[in-house]
Coordinates of C-alpha atoms in Angstrom, one line a residue:
X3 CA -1.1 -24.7 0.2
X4 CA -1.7 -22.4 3.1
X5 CA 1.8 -23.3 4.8
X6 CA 3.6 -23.2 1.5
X7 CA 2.2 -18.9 1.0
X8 CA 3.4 -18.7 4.5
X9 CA 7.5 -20.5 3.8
X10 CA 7.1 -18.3 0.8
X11 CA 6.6 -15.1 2.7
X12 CA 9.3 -15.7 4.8
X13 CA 11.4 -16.7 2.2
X14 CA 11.3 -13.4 0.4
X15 CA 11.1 -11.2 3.7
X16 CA 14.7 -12.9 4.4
X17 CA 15.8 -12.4 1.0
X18 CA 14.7 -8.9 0.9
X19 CA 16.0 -7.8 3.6
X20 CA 19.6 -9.4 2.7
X21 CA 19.8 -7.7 -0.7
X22 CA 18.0 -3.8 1.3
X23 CA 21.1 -4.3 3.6
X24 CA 23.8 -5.2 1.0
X25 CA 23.3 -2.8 -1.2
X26 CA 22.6 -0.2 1.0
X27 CA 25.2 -1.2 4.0
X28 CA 22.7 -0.7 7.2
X29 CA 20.1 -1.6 8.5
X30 CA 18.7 1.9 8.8
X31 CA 16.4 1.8 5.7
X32 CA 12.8 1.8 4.7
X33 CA 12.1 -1.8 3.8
X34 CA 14.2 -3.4 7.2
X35 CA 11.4 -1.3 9.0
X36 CA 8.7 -2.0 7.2
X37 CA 9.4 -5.9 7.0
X38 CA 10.7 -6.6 10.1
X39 CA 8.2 -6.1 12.4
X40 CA 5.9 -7.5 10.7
X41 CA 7.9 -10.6 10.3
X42 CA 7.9 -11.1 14.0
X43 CA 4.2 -10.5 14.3
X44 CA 3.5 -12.2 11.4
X45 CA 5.0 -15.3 13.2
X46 CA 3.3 -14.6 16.7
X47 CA 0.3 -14.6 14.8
X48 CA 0.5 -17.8 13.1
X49 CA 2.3 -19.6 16.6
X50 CA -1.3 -17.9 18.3
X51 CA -4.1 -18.4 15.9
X52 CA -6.6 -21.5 17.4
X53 CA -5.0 -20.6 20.6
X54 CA -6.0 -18.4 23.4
X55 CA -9.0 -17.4 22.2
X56 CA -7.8 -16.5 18.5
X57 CA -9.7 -17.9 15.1
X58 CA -8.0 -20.1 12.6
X59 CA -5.7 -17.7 10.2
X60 CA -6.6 -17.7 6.8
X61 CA -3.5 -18.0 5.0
X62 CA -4.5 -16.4 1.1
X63 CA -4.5 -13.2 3.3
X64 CA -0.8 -13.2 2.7
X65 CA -1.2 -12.0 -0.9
X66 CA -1.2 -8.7 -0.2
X67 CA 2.2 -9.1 1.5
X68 CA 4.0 -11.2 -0.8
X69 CA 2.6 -9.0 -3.5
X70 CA 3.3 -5.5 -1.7
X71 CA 6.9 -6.6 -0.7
X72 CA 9.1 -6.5 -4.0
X73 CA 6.8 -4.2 -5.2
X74 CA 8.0 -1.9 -2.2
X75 CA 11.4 -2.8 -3.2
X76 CA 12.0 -2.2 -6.0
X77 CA 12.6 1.8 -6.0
X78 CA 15.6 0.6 -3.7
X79 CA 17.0 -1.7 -6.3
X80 CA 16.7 1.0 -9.1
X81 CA 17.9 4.2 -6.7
X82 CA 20.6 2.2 -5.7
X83 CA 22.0 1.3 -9.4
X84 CA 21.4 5.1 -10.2
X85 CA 23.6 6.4 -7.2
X86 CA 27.4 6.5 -7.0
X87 CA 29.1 3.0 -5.6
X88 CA 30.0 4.8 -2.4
X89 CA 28.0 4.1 0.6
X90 CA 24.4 6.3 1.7
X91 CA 23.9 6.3 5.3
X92 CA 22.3 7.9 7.9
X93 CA 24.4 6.8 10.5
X94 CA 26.0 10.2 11.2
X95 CA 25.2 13.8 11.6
X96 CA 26.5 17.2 13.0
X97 CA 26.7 17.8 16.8
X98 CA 23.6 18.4 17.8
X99 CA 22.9 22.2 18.1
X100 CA 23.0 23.2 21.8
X101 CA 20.2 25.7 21.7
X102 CA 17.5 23.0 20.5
X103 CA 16.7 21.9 24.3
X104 CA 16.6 25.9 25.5
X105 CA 14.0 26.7 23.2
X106 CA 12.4 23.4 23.1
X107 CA 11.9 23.3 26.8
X108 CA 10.9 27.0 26.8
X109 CA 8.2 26.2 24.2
X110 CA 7.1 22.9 26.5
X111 CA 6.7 25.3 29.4
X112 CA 4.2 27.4 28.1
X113 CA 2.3 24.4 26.4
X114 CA 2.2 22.8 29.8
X115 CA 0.2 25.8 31.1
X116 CA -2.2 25.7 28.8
X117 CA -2.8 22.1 28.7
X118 CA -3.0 22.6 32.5
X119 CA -5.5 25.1 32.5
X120 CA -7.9 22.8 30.0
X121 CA -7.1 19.9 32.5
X122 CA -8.3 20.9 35.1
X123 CA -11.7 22.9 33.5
X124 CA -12.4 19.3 32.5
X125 CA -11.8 17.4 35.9
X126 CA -13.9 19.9 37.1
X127 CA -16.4 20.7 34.7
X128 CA -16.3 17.3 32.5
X129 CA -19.1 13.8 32.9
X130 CA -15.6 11.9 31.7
X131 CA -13.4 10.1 34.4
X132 CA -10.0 10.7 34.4
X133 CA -8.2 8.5 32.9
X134 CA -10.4 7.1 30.9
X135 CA -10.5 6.9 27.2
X136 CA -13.5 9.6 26.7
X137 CA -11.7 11.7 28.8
X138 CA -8.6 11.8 26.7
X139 CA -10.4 12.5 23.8
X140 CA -12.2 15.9 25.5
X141 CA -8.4 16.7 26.4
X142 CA -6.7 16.7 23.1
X143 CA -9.2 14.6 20.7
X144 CA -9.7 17.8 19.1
X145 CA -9.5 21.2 19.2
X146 CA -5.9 23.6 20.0
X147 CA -4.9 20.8 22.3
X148 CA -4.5 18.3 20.0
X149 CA -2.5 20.4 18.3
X150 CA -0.4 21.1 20.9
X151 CA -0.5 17.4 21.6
X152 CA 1.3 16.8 18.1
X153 CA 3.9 19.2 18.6
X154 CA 4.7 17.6 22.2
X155 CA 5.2 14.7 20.2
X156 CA 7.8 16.6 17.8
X157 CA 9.4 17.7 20.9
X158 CA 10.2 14.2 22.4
X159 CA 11.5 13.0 18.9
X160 CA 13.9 16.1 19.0
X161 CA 15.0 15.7 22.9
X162 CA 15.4 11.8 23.2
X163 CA 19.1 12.1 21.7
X164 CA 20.2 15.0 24.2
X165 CA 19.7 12.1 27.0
X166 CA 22.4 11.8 29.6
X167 CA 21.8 10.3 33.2
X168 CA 22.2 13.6 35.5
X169 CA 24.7 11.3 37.7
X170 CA 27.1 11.5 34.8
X171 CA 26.9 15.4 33.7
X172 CA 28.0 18.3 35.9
X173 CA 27.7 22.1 36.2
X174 CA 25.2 23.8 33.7
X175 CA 24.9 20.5 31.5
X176 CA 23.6 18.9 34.7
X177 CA 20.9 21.5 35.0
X178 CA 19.7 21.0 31.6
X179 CA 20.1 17.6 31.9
X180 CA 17.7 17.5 34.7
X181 CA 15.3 19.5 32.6
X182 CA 15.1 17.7 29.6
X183 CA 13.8 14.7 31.9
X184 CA 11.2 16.9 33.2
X185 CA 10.0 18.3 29.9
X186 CA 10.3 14.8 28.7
X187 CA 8.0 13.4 31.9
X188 CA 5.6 16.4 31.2
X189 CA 4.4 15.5 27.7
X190 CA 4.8 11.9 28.5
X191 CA 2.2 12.6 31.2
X192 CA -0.2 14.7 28.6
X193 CA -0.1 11.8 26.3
X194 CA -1.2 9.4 28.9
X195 CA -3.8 11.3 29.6
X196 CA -5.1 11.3 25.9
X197 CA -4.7 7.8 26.3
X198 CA -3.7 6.8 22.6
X199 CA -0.9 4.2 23.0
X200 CA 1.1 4.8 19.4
X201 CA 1.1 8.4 20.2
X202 CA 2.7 7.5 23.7
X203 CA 5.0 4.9 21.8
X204 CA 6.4 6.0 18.8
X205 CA 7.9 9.6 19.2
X206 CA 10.2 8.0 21.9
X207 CA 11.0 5.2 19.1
X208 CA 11.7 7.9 16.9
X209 CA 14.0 9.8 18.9
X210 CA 15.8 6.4 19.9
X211 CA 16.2 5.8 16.2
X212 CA 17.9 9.5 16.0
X213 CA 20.1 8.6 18.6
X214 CA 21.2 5.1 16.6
X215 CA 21.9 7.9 13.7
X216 CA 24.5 9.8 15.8
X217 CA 25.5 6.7 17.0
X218 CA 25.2 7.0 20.9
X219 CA 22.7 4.0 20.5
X220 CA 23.9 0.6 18.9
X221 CA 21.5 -2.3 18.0
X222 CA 22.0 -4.9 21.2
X223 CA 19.6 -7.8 21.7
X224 CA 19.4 -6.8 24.9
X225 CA 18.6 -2.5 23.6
X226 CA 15.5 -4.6 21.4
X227 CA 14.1 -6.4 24.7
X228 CA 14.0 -3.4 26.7
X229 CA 12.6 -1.4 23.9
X230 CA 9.7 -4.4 23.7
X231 CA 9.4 -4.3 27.5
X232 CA 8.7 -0.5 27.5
X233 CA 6.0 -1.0 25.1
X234 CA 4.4 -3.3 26.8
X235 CA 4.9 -1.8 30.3
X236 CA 3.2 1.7 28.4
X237 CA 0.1 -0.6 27.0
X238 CA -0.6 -2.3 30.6
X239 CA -0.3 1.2 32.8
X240 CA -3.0 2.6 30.3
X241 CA -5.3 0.1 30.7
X242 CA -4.8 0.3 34.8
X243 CA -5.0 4.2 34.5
X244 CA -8.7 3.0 33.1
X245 CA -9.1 0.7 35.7
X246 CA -8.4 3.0 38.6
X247 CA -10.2 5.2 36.8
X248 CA -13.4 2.9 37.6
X249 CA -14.1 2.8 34.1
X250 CA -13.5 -0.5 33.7
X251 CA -13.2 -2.2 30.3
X252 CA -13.7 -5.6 31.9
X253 CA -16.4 -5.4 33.7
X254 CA -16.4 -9.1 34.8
X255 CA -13.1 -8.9 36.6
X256 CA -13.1 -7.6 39.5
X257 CA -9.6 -7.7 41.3
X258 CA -6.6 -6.4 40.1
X259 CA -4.9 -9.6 39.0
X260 CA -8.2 -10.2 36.9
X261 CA -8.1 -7.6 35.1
X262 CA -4.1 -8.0 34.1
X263 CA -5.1 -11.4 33.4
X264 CA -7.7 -9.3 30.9
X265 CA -5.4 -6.6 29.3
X266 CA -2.6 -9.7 28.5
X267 CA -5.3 -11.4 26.5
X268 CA -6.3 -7.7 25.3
X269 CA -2.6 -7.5 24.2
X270 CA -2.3 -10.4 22.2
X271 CA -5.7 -9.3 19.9
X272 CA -3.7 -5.8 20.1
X273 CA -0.3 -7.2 18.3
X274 CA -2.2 -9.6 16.4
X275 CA -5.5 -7.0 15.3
X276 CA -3.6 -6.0 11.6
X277 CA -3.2 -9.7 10.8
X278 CA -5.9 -11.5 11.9
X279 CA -7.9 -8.7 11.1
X280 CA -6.8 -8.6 7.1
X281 CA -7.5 -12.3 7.7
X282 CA -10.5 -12.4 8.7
X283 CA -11.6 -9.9 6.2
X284 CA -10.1 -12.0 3.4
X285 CA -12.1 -15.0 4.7
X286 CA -15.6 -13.4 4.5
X287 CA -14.6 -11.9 1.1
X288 CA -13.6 -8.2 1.7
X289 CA -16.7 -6.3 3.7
X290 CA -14.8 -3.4 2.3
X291 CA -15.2 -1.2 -1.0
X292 CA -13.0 0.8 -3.0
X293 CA -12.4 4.2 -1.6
X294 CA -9.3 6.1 -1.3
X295 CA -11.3 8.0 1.3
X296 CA -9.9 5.8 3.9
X297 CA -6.1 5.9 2.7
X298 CA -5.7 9.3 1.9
X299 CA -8.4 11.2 4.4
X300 CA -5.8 14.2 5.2
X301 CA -5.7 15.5 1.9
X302 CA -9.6 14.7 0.9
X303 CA -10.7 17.0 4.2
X304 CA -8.1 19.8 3.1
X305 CA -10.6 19.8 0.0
X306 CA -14.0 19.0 1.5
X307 CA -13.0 22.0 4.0
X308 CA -11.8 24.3 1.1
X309 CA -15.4 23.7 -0.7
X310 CA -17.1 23.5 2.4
X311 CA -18.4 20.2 2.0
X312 CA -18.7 17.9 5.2
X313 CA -15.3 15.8 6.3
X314 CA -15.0 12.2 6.2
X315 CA -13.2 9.3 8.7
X316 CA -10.4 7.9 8.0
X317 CA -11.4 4.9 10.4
X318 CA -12.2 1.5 8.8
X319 CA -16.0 1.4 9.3
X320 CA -15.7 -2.7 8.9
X321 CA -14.9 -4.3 12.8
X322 CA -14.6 -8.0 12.5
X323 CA -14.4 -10.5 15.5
X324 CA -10.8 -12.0 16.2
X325 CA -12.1 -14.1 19.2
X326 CA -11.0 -12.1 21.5
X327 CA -12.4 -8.6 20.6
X328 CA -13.3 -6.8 17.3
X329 CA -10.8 -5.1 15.3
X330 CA -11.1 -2.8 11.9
X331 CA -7.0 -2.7 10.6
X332 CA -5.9 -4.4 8.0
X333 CA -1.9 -4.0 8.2
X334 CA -1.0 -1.6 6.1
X335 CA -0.5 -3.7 2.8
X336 CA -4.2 -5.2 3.5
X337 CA -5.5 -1.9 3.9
X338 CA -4.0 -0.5 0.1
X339 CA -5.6 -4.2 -0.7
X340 CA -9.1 -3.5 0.8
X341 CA -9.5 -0.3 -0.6
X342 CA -8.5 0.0 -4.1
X343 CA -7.8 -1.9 -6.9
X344 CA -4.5 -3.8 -7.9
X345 CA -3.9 -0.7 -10.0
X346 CA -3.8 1.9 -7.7
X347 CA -2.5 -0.5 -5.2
X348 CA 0.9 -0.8 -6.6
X349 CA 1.0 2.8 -8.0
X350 CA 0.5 3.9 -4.1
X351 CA 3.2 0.9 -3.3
X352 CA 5.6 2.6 -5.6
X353 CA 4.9 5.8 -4.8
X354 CA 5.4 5.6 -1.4
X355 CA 8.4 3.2 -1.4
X356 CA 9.7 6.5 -3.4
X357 CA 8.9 8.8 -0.8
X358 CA 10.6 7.2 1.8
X359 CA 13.7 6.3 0.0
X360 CA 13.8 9.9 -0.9
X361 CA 13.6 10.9 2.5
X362 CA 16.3 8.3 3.3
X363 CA 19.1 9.9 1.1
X364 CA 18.1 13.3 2.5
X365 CA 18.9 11.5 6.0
X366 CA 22.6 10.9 4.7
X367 CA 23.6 14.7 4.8
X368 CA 24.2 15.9 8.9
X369 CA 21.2 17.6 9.5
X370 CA 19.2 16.9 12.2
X371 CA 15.9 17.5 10.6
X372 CA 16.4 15.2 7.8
X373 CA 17.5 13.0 10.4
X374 CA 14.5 13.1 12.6
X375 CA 11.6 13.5 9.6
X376 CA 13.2 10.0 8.7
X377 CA 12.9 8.3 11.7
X378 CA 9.5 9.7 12.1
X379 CA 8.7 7.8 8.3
X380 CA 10.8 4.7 9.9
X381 CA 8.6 4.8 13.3
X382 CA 4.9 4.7 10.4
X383 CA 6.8 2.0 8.8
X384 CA 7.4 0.1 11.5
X385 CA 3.8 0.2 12.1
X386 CA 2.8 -1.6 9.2
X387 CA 2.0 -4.6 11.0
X388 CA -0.7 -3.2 12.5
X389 CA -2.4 -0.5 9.7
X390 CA -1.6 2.2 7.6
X391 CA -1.4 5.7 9.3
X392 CA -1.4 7.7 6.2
X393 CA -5.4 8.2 7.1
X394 CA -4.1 9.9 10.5
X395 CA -3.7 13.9 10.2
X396 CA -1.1 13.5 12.6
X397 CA 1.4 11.5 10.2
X398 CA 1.7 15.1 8.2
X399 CA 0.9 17.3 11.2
X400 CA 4.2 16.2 13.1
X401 CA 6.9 16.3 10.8
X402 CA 6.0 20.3 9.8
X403 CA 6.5 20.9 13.6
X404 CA 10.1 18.9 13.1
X405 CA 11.3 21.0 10.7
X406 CA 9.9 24.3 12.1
X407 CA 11.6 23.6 15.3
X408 CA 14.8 23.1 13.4
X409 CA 14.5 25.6 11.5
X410 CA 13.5 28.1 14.3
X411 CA 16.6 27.1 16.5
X412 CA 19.4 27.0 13.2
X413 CA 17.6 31.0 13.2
X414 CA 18.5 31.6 16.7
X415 CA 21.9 29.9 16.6
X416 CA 22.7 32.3 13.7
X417 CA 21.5 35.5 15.3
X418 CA 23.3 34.2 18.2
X419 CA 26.8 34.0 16.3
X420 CA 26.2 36.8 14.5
X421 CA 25.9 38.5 17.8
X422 CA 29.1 37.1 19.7
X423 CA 30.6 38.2 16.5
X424 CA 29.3 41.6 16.5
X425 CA 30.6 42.1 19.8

């Protein structure tokens, strides 16, 4: 029975994803980023579990998925038979405006000297090695720099597509060119020091999926292996930055090749944390209750602020053991699943397959912020594998600062014509 939910799965998640890119002609939309990661997890999972280390997977765990899946699609199916015939796409968009990487790297500067200035008070002031993972959290854990932190993050999704090797521009453009990488390497270099890999990961994925929408970046095999290799290169050079931090997470390894040896077993629990974890859960018979606390948190502490009643975590109290290390997410179908009921489970499915197929018509006009809030849903999506991030303050936080940028430099580019046009 257990292999039969499993051909089942993948039955559908093939099927679905056909009839999401028929009808919709690209591969650009919600559901392909939703259900194709986790496809390709989901089978890394099930080719690992027994092995290395892992427990046996529990294969009713897949409910939630085979479930969640046509329930997700199915606002596609009826927005599609509502719509005009002619093709929705976000595959194009207006020249980027010029004056986005001025005031974007203007605005980076004078983050960069305050998140300097904290830097340093902590090195010198701070029980916390840097590097290590209690250290990032003093830097922007909390507080104005985490703040800042998020809007870094805005930034990198906006300045990814304005990307050119400096060997290939000349004059002015290579001048900006240059600083664009710098900015780029500047908050690249904050987030490593918060140490918080997704936030590291996905703002570059989101910009790359940006610069698929103007079409400077086409979907190559060899584009997804390099994309893959990043991500792994990022997780291993934070866990080294921890190590050479000499707050080692594995204690018993004591040479350098030991403690890769560690972080590539840490790496497999890490892809495989959402599904064995919903699977383990399953197994012991849900150590979870009800409580939309832990899928909605943003919005609860907006009110628990307002009344001045204490705020809540958003983080899965439950850990369970994988066999390699503990782990508390649930992919993000299993976490809906854990904490609510089968009713509010697919109203939230609904709901939120609504939302982002709302957000993916607005990404077929040209402009740039539609284009970049959707990749920003398309980067959470593609998360799903692993939990759902509508707990995190920063899902909401960062698209506000999207728009705002936009908004402040389509301001400035109409002073500035009105201006030339004055004179």
């Amino acid at each position: 029975m257990g292999f039969g939910l499993a051909l089942f799965l993948f039955a559908e998640l093939f099927l679905f994803i056909w009839i999401d890119h028929k009808q919709w002609r690209t591969w650009y939309t919600p559901f392909n980023f939703l259900a194709i990661p986790y496809a390709l997890v989901l089978l890394v999972t099930l080719l690992s579990a027994g092995h290395f280390g892992l427990v046996d997977f529990y294969y009713p765990s897949l409910l939630p998925w085979i479930v969640g899946l046509p329930l997700f699609l199915l606002p596609s199916v009826v927005l599609r038979r509502c719509l005009p015939k002619k093709a929705v796409s976000a595959e194009r968009t207006d020249p980027p405006p010029s004056l986005l990487p001025k005031l974007a790297s203007v605005i980076s500067f004078i983050c960069f000297f305050f998140l300097l200035v904290k830097l340093f008070l902590l090195i010198r002031d701070s029980d916390a090695v840097f590097g290590s993972e209690a250290f990032g959290f003093y830097f922007a854990g909390k507080s104005w720099s985490g703040h800042l932190a998020v809007l870094g993050m805005a930034i990198i999704v906006l300045l990814v597509p304005f990307l050119e090797l400096p060997w290939k521009q000349y004059g002015r453009e290579k001048v900006w060119g240059v600083i664009i990488w710098l900015v780029l390497g500047g908050w690249m270099f904050f987030l490593f020091v918060n140490q918080i890999k997704a936030w590291i990961i996905l703002p570059v994925l989101a910009g790359c999926i940006v610069r698929g929408f103007q079409g400077r970046l086409k979907l190559r095999i060899g584009w997804v292996v390099g994309g893959f290799a990043g991500c792994v290169a990022v997780f291993f050079l934070s866990y080294l930055l921890i190590y050479y931090s000499g707050n080692t997470l594995f204690p018993e390894e004591t040479t350098l090749i030991g403690q890769i040896r560690a972080i590539a077993g840490l790496f497999l629990h890490y892809v495989t944390s959402g599904t064995m974890g919903l699977s383990i859960d399953m197994q012991q018979g849900i150590l979870e209750q009800p409580d939309l606390n832990y899928i909605l948190t943003p919005f609860y502490n907006i009110w628990y602020a307002c009344t001045g009643q204490p705020l809540v975590s958003g983080y899965n109290p439950e850990f369970v053991y994988s066999g390699i290390n503990y782990t508390n997410v649930r992919t993000m179908f299993g976490t809906l699943y854990v904490f609510t009921n089968p009713f509010v489970f697919a109203l939230l499915v609904l709901l939120g397959s609504v939302i982002c197929y709302a957000i993916f018509l607005l990404a077929g006009k040209r402009w740039l912020w539609a284009k970049a809030l959707y990749a920003w849903v398309c980067t959470v999506l593609f998360m799903a594998w692993f939990d759902t991030y509508t707990q995190l303050l920063t899902t909401y936080e960062l698209p506000v600062y999207l728009v705002l940028l936009c908004l402040l430099v389509s301001l400035a580019e109409r002073y500035k014509f009105a201006a030339m046009k004055g004179l």
